[in-house]
Amino acid sequence: MKLAILGALALVIVAGVVFYLASQAAKHSATPGGALTVTIGDATCDPNEITVPAGPTRFEIVNKSSRTVEWEILDGVYVVEERENITPGLSRTMTVKLLPGDYEITCGLLSNPRGKLHVTPSAASDAEAAKPSMVAFIGPLAEYKVFLVLETNALVAATQSFTDAVKAGDVELAKTLYEPARVSYKHIEPVADRFADLDTAINARAVYFEKQEEDPAFGGFHRLEYGLFAKHSTEGLAPFADKLLADVTALQQRVRELQVPPETLAASAARLLNKVADSAAAGDEDRYSHTDLADFQANVEGSRKIVTLLRPLTEKANPDLAKSLDAQIEATLAKLASFKQQDQYPAYDRLSEADRTAIAGQLRALAAEIAKLNAALGLE
């Protein structure tokens, strides 16, 4: 009986010690965003065992000992962060971004017992772990480079057919080839319009030139569009046709040499779609042929290519964003398709102002979703 009583008493004592240690550890746990104060005495630190969530933590180190001291966080022999030369009576602060794991902490003098720092997983650390490494972008970037090369090859071929018809004086054939010739350019426009000189030569509208349609610098697709659809003639267009073909051929070569950083993929698509939304509201992209809707579709398809290539990474980093991107792309294409009549887009000037506003709003909504990609993929 006596032994039983002693055993029960020992269990009570052990339980009490465990409870005390646990309560002390809990007491010294840092709250998210708050500073955690560590007071260094002559031989001890308070606390000397700390638990914090992963992520940035701010420590305030107070020296109440009689000696100049230091305080370090150690990962094995590696110093994660430290504060040195803390004189008696003073304090120093430091903020350190910690990953989940167990660390040691020094306590003033090197001869003092080391403490322990436990870093527990957090939502922030889980999100950080979900972000892809730069190596993960090699595949999408390589595939996008192939896409750019194939699209510029198609652009040169389509432009060749279009300009041949212009130079042959076949107005009606040239009119039918105008819209298809622009599709590949619109597919790659998120990147192509970064070449300012070629974008001006290939795709600038008359409104951006001093003398507008009469300005000698006004060329490219829209100069030929003006002649064909506003003047119903190919007279005087041959030099502009030759120049356009030379410019898209130059673009083809530049794209082959282009290096696309991963952060420019989504950023370029979002920027372009916001520009397209402005054009959709104003109705001034193809002001003579009124083939704007086909251009918008091609721009969305080109942006969808980027989203698709990044989808495996997006699904891992932010599955909800991957779903919302798919939904916005489908909604945008469905919105454009709703205007088709017998599988053909109507002239854009036949749409009401409300329709144009709705298209612009849908394009901006898609741009806003794509703009979230870089943050989700750790590219900001």
C-alpha positions as semicolon CSV with decimal commas, in nm:
position;residue;x (nm);y (nm);z (nm)
1;M;0,000;0,000;0,000
2;K;0,280;0,236;0,097
3;L;0,457;0,173;-0,235
4;A;0,135;0,244;-0,425
5;I;0,091;0,576;-0,247
6;L;0,450;0,673;-0,323
7;G;0,405;0,576;-0,689
8;A;0,089;0,783;-0,720
9;L;0,265;1,077;-0,557
10;A;0,553;1,046;-0,805
11;L;0,311;1,047;-1,095
12;V;0,147;1,362;-0,961
13;I;0,485;1,532;-0,930
14;V;0,590;1,429;-1,280
15;A;0,258;1,546;-1,422
16;G;0,301;1,876;-1,242
17;V;0,648;1,924;-1,385
18;V;0,527;1,843;-1,735
19;F;0,235;2,084;-1,695
20;Y;0,471;2,358;-1,573
21;L;0,714;2,312;-1,861
22;A;0,431;2,305;-2,110
23;S;0,275;2,618;-1,966
24;Q;0,612;2,795;-1,970
25;A;0,670;2,704;-2,336
26;A;0,320;2,823;-2,423
27;K;0,374;3,142;-2,229
28;H;0,684;3,218;-2,435
29;S;0,525;3,151;-2,770
30;A;0,524;3,460;-2,989
31;T;0,205;3,594;-3,132
32;P;0,198;3,663;-3,508
33;G;0,332;4,011;-3,578
34;G;0,431;4,077;-3,216
35;A;0,780;4,122;-3,078
36;L;0,909;3,855;-2,847
37;T;1,127;3,983;-2,562
38;V;1,427;3,778;-2,450
39;T;1,596;3,897;-2,132
40;I;1,956;3,792;-2,082
41;G;2,080;3,756;-1,726
42;D;2,428;3,673;-1,599
43;A;2,379;3,298;-1,646
44;T;2,031;3,248;-1,784
45;C;1,788;3,374;-2,047
46;D;1,418;3,431;-2,002
47;P;1,277;3,258;-2,193
48;N;1,536;3,007;-2,300
49;E;1,289;2,785;-2,482
50;I;1,070;2,959;-2,740
51;T;0,803;2,852;-2,984
52;V;0,708;3,075;-3,280
53;P;0,519;3,020;-3,606
54;A;0,717;3,009;-3,930
55;G;0,765;3,339;-4,108
56;P;0,904;3,675;-3,996
57;T;0,949;3,712;-3,619
58;R;1,075;4,020;-3,435
59;F;1,283;3,965;-3,125
60;E;1,378;4,225;-2,866
61;I;1,695;4,125;-2,682
62;V;1,733;4,292;-2,341
63;N;2,063;4,272;-2,157
64;K;2,014;4,271;-1,780
65;S;2,347;4,105;-1,710
66;S;2,667;4,273;-1,601
67;R;2,856;4,186;-1,920
68;T;2,839;4,278;-2,289
69;V;2,663;3,984;-2,453
70;E;2,533;3,843;-2,781
71;W;2,229;3,640;-2,879
72;E;2,227;3,403;-3,177
73;I;1,993;3,165;-3,354
74;L;2,182;2,859;-3,475
75;D;2,088;2,594;-3,727
76;G;2,355;2,339;-3,645
77;V;2,679;2,534;-3,683
78;Y;2,516;2,790;-3,913
79;V;2,428;3,129;-3,766
80;V;2,078;3,210;-3,888
81;E;2,073;3,557;-3,729
82;E;2,245;3,731;-3,439
83;R;2,288;4,048;-3,242
84;E;2,629;4,122;-3,090
85;N;2,778;4,377;-2,852
86;I;2,465;4,433;-2,646
87;T;2,593;4,634;-2,354
88;P;2,445;4,604;-2,002
89;G;2,112;4,780;-1,960
90;L;2,047;4,815;-2,334
91;S;1,838;4,620;-2,582
92;R;1,858;4,537;-2,954
93;T;1,588;4,421;-3,193
94;M;1,609;4,190;-3,490
95;T;1,360;4,047;-3,735
96;V;1,430;3,713;-3,892
97;K;1,230;3,500;-4,135
98;L;1,229;3,147;-3,996
99;L;1,144;2,819;-4,159
100;P;0,977;2,536;-3,966
101;G;1,223;2,333;-3,755
102;D;1,417;2,326;-3,430
103;Y;1,704;2,566;-3,367
104;E;1,944;2,640;-3,083
105;I;1,982;2,984;-2,928
106;T;2,284;3,113;-2,742
107;C;2,238;3,297;-2,415
108;G;2,477;3,585;-2,357
109;L;2,810;3,426;-2,273
110;L;2,928;3,126;-2,471
111;S;2,968;2,933;-2,147
112;N;2,598;2,969;-2,064
113;P;2,358;2,685;-2,147
114;R;2,201;2,712;-2,491
115;G;1,827;2,735;-2,531
116;K;1,586;2,599;-2,791
117;L;1,376;2,770;-3,057
118;H;1,089;2,570;-3,203
119;V;0,945;2,704;-3,529
120;T;0,611;2,550;-3,615
121;P;0,454;2,536;-3,963
122;S;0,221;2,824;-4,051
123;A;-0,006;2,927;-4,335
124;A;0,270;3,156;-4,461
125;S;0,529;2,877;-4,463
126;D;0,286;2,639;-4,634
127;A;0,224;2,901;-4,906
128;E;0,597;2,961;-4,943
129;A;0,659;2,588;-4,983
130;A;0,391;2,570;-5,252
131;K;0,563;2,830;-5,468
132;P;0,749;2,675;-5,762
133;S;1,124;2,710;-5,800
134;M;1,274;2,895;-6,096
135;V;1,363;2,557;-6,247
136;A;0,992;2,480;-6,272
137;F;0,950;2,762;-6,527
138;I;1,201;2,616;-6,775
139;G;0,940;2,390;-6,937
140;P;0,665;2,655;-6,977
141;L;0,916;2,908;-7,110
142;A;1,055;2,660;-7,363
143;E;0,704;2,572;-7,482
144;Y;0,612;2,939;-7,510
145;K;0,924;3,003;-7,716
146;V;0,815;2,727;-7,957
147;F;0,467;2,884;-7,969
148;L;0,616;3,224;-8,055
149;V;0,831;3,079;-8,331
150;L;0,541;2,887;-8,486
151;E;0,309;3,187;-8,465
152;T;0,561;3,423;-8,627
153;N;0,615;3,167;-8,902
154;A;0,239;3,166;-8,958
155;L;0,232;3,547;-8,942
156;V;0,493;3,579;-9,218
157;A;0,311;3,326;-9,438
158;A;-0,031;3,492;-9,390
159;T;0,113;3,838;-9,445
160;Q;0,282;3,717;-9,764
161;S;-0,055;3,604;-9,901
162;F;-0,223;3,926;-9,790
163;T;0,040;4,159;-9,937
164;D;0,055;3,956;-10,259
165;A;-0,317;4,021;-10,305
166;V;-0,266;4,391;-10,235
167;K;0,017;4,416;-10,485
168;A;-0,188;4,221;-10,740
169;G;-0,461;4,485;-10,713
170;D;-0,722;4,231;-10,597
171;V;-0,918;4,443;-10,350
172;E;-1,178;4,185;-10,255
173;L;-0,927;3,906;-10,201
174;A;-0,706;4,137;-9,998
175;K;-1,006;4,233;-9,783
176;T;-1,079;3,869;-9,704
177;L;-0,714;3,806;-9,615
178;Y;-0,676;4,112;-9,390
179;E;-0,834;3,963;-9,078
180;P;-0,664;3,618;-9,101
181;A;-0,327;3,785;-9,154
182;R;-0,356;3,958;-8,818
183;V;-0,451;3,653;-8,610
184;S;-0,097;3,532;-8,537
185;Y;0,019;3,882;-8,451
186;K;-0,265;3,911;-8,202
187;H;-0,173;3,571;-8,057
188;I;0,181;3,686;-7,978
189;E;0,099;4,051;-7,905
190;P;0,171;4,019;-7,529
191;V;0,537;3,984;-7,631
192;A;0,543;4,136;-7,980
193;D;0,431;4,481;-7,873
194;R;0,738;4,500;-7,651
195;F;0,936;4,571;-7,971
196;A;0,829;4,934;-7,992
197;D;0,978;5,007;-8,334
198;L;0,826;4,703;-8,501
199;D;0,493;4,737;-8,322
200;T;0,468;5,095;-8,449
201;A;0,558;4,982;-8,801
202;I;0,323;4,682;-8,801
203;N;0,024;4,778;-8,589
204;A;0,007;5,152;-8,513
205;R;-0,325;5,328;-8,576
206;A;-0,354;5,656;-8,768
207;V;-0,469;5,845;-8,459
208;Y;-0,115;5,828;-8,320
209;F;0,038;6,019;-8,617
210;E;0,030;6,398;-8,658
211;K;-0,143;6,392;-8,996
212;Q;-0,328;6,069;-8,920
213;E;-0,409;5,881;-9,245
214;E;-0,215;6,135;-9,452
215;D;0,099;6,105;-9,244
216;P;0,382;5,946;-9,446
217;A;0,491;5,747;-9,138
218;F;0,150;5,578;-9,111
219;G;0,203;5,221;-9,241
220;G;0,155;4,861;-9,145
221;F;-0,168;4,664;-9,131
222;H;-0,385;4,965;-9,060
223;R;-0,247;5,166;-9,356
224;L;-0,343;4,881;-9,587
225;E;-0,676;4,845;-9,402
226;Y;-0,744;5,215;-9,469
227;G;-0,674;5,180;-9,839
228;L;-0,878;4,862;-9,881
229;F;-1,182;4,932;-9,663
230;A;-1,205;5,313;-9,663
231;K;-1,078;5,387;-10,015
232;H;-1,173;5,050;-10,168
233;S;-0,852;5,060;-10,366
234;T;-0,501;4,920;-10,373
235;E;-0,361;5,226;-10,548
236;G;-0,035;5,334;-10,391
237;L;-0,034;5,048;-10,139
238;A;0,243;4,833;-10,288
239;P;0,529;5,007;-10,097
240;F;0,333;4,974;-9,771
241;A;0,274;4,606;-9,846
242;D;0,645;4,545;-9,904
243;K;0,733;4,731;-9,584
244;L;0,481;4,532;-9,379
245;L;0,618;4,201;-9,504
246;A;0,973;4,313;-9,426
247;D;0,870;4,419;-9,074
248;V;0,693;4,094;-8,982
249;T;0,995;3,904;-9,118
250;A;1,219;4,114;-8,892
251;L;0,987;4,032;-8,601
252;Q;1,018;3,663;-8,685
253;Q;1,396;3,687;-8,649
254;R;1,382;3,885;-8,325
255;V;1,144;3,636;-8,167
256;R;1,387;3,355;-8,243
257;E;1,652;3,539;-8,039
258;L;1,416;3,652;-7,764
259;Q;1,465;3,546;-7,401
260;V;1,140;3,574;-7,205
261;P;1,175;3,608;-6,825
262;P;0,901;3,412;-6,641
263;E;0,761;3,721;-6,471
264;T;0,684;3,884;-6,807
265;L;0,446;3,612;-6,924
266;A;0,141;3,688;-6,712
267;A;0,231;4,055;-6,667
268;S;0,242;4,110;-7,044
269;A;-0,087;3,928;-7,100
270;A;-0,264;4,129;-6,828
271;R;-0,123;4,458;-6,958
272;L;-0,228;4,378;-7,314
273;L;-0,581;4,275;-7,219
274;N;-0,631;4,604;-7,035
275;K;-0,524;4,786;-7,353
276;V;-0,762;4,571;-7,557
277;A;-1,041;4,656;-7,313
278;D;-0,979;5,026;-7,377
279;S;-0,998;4,963;-7,753
280;A;-1,314;4,759;-7,708
281;A;-1,483;5,046;-7,529
282;A;-1,365;5,302;-7,786
283;G;-1,420;5,080;-8,091
284;D;-1,110;5,213;-8,266
285;E;-0,890;4,907;-8,321
286;D;-0,998;4,825;-8,676
287;R;-1,182;5,148;-8,754
288;Y;-1,212;5,084;-9,130
289;S;-1,278;4,709;-9,153
290;H;-1,458;4,682;-8,815
291;T;-1,308;4,338;-8,759
292;D;-1,232;4,417;-8,395
293;L;-1,410;4,114;-8,250
294;A;-1,179;3,874;-8,435
295;D;-0,880;4,063;-8,299
296;F;-1,016;4,042;-7,945
297;Q;-1,067;3,667;-7,977
298;A;-0,710;3,620;-8,099
299;N;-0,576;3,830;-7,809
300;V;-0,769;3,617;-7,558
301;E;-0,644;3,297;-7,724
302;G;-0,286;3,422;-7,701
303;S;-0,332;3,504;-7,333
304;R;-0,496;3,166;-7,276
305;K;-0,179;3,002;-7,409
306;I;0,021;3,166;-7,131
307;V;-0,231;3,069;-6,864
308;T;-0,238;2,711;-6,993
309;L;0,140;2,675;-6,986
310;L;0,149;2,804;-6,628
311;R;-0,152;2,601;-6,513
312;P;0,041;2,307;-6,356
313;L;0,232;2,554;-6,141
314;T;-0,079;2,758;-6,065
315;E;-0,278;2,453;-5,960
316;K;-0,010;2,367;-5,707
317;A;0,040;2,722;-5,576
318;N;-0,321;2,845;-5,582
319;P;-0,586;2,597;-5,704
320;D;-0,866;2,852;-5,663
321;L;-0,690;3,097;-5,893
322;A;-0,639;2,822;-6,154
323;K;-1,014;2,759;-6,153
324;S;-1,109;3,127;-6,167
325;L;-0,870;3,184;-6,458
326;D;-1,031;2,902;-6,654
327;A;-1,374;3,044;-6,575
328;Q;-1,281;3,397;-6,682
329;I;-1,125;3,279;-7,009
330;E;-1,430;3,071;-7,095
331;A;-1,661;3,358;-6,999
332;T;-1,469;3,601;-7,219
333;L;-1,465;3,373;-7,521
334;A;-1,834;3,295;-7,468
335;K;-1,912;3,667;-7,448
336;L;-1,738;3,729;-7,781
337;A;-1,898;3,422;-7,942
338;S;-2,245;3,545;-7,838
339;F;-2,224;3,813;-8,106
340;K;-2,153;3,570;-8,390
341;Q;-2,410;3,532;-8,663
342;Q;-2,381;3,219;-8,877
343;D;-2,035;3,165;-8,728
344;Q;-1,921;3,509;-8,838
345;Y;-1,854;3,816;-8,629
346;P;-2,058;4,122;-8,723
347;A;-1,894;4,455;-8,797
348;Y;-1,795;4,609;-8,466
349;D;-1,964;4,942;-8,543
350;R;-2,297;4,759;-8,543
351;L;-2,267;4,677;-8,172
352;S;-2,437;4,903;-7,922
353;E;-2,246;5,108;-7,669
354;A;-2,378;4,877;-7,397
355;D;-2,237;4,574;-7,581
356;R;-1,897;4,742;-7,614
357;T;-1,900;4,832;-7,247
358;A;-1,985;4,473;-7,154
359;I;-1,701;4,336;-7,369
360;A;-1,456;4,583;-7,219
361;G;-1,569;4,488;-6,870
362;Q;-1,521;4,117;-6,937
363;L;-1,173;4,176;-7,080
364;R;-1,075;4,380;-6,774
365;A;-1,205;4,107;-6,544
366;L;-0,989;3,852;-6,725
367;A;-0,688;4,087;-6,709
368;A;-0,740;4,127;-6,333
369;E;-0,732;3,750;-6,279
370;I;-0,421;3,703;-6,492
371;A;-0,253;3,987;-6,302
372;K;-0,275;3,773;-5,986
373;L;-0,055;3,501;-6,135
374;N;0,287;3,647;-6,061
375;A;0,209;3,692;-5,693
376;A;0,068;3,339;-5,673
377;L;0,378;3,195;-5,840
378;G;0,627;3,388;-5,627
379;L;0,738;3,607;-5,916
380;E;0,687;3,941;-5,741
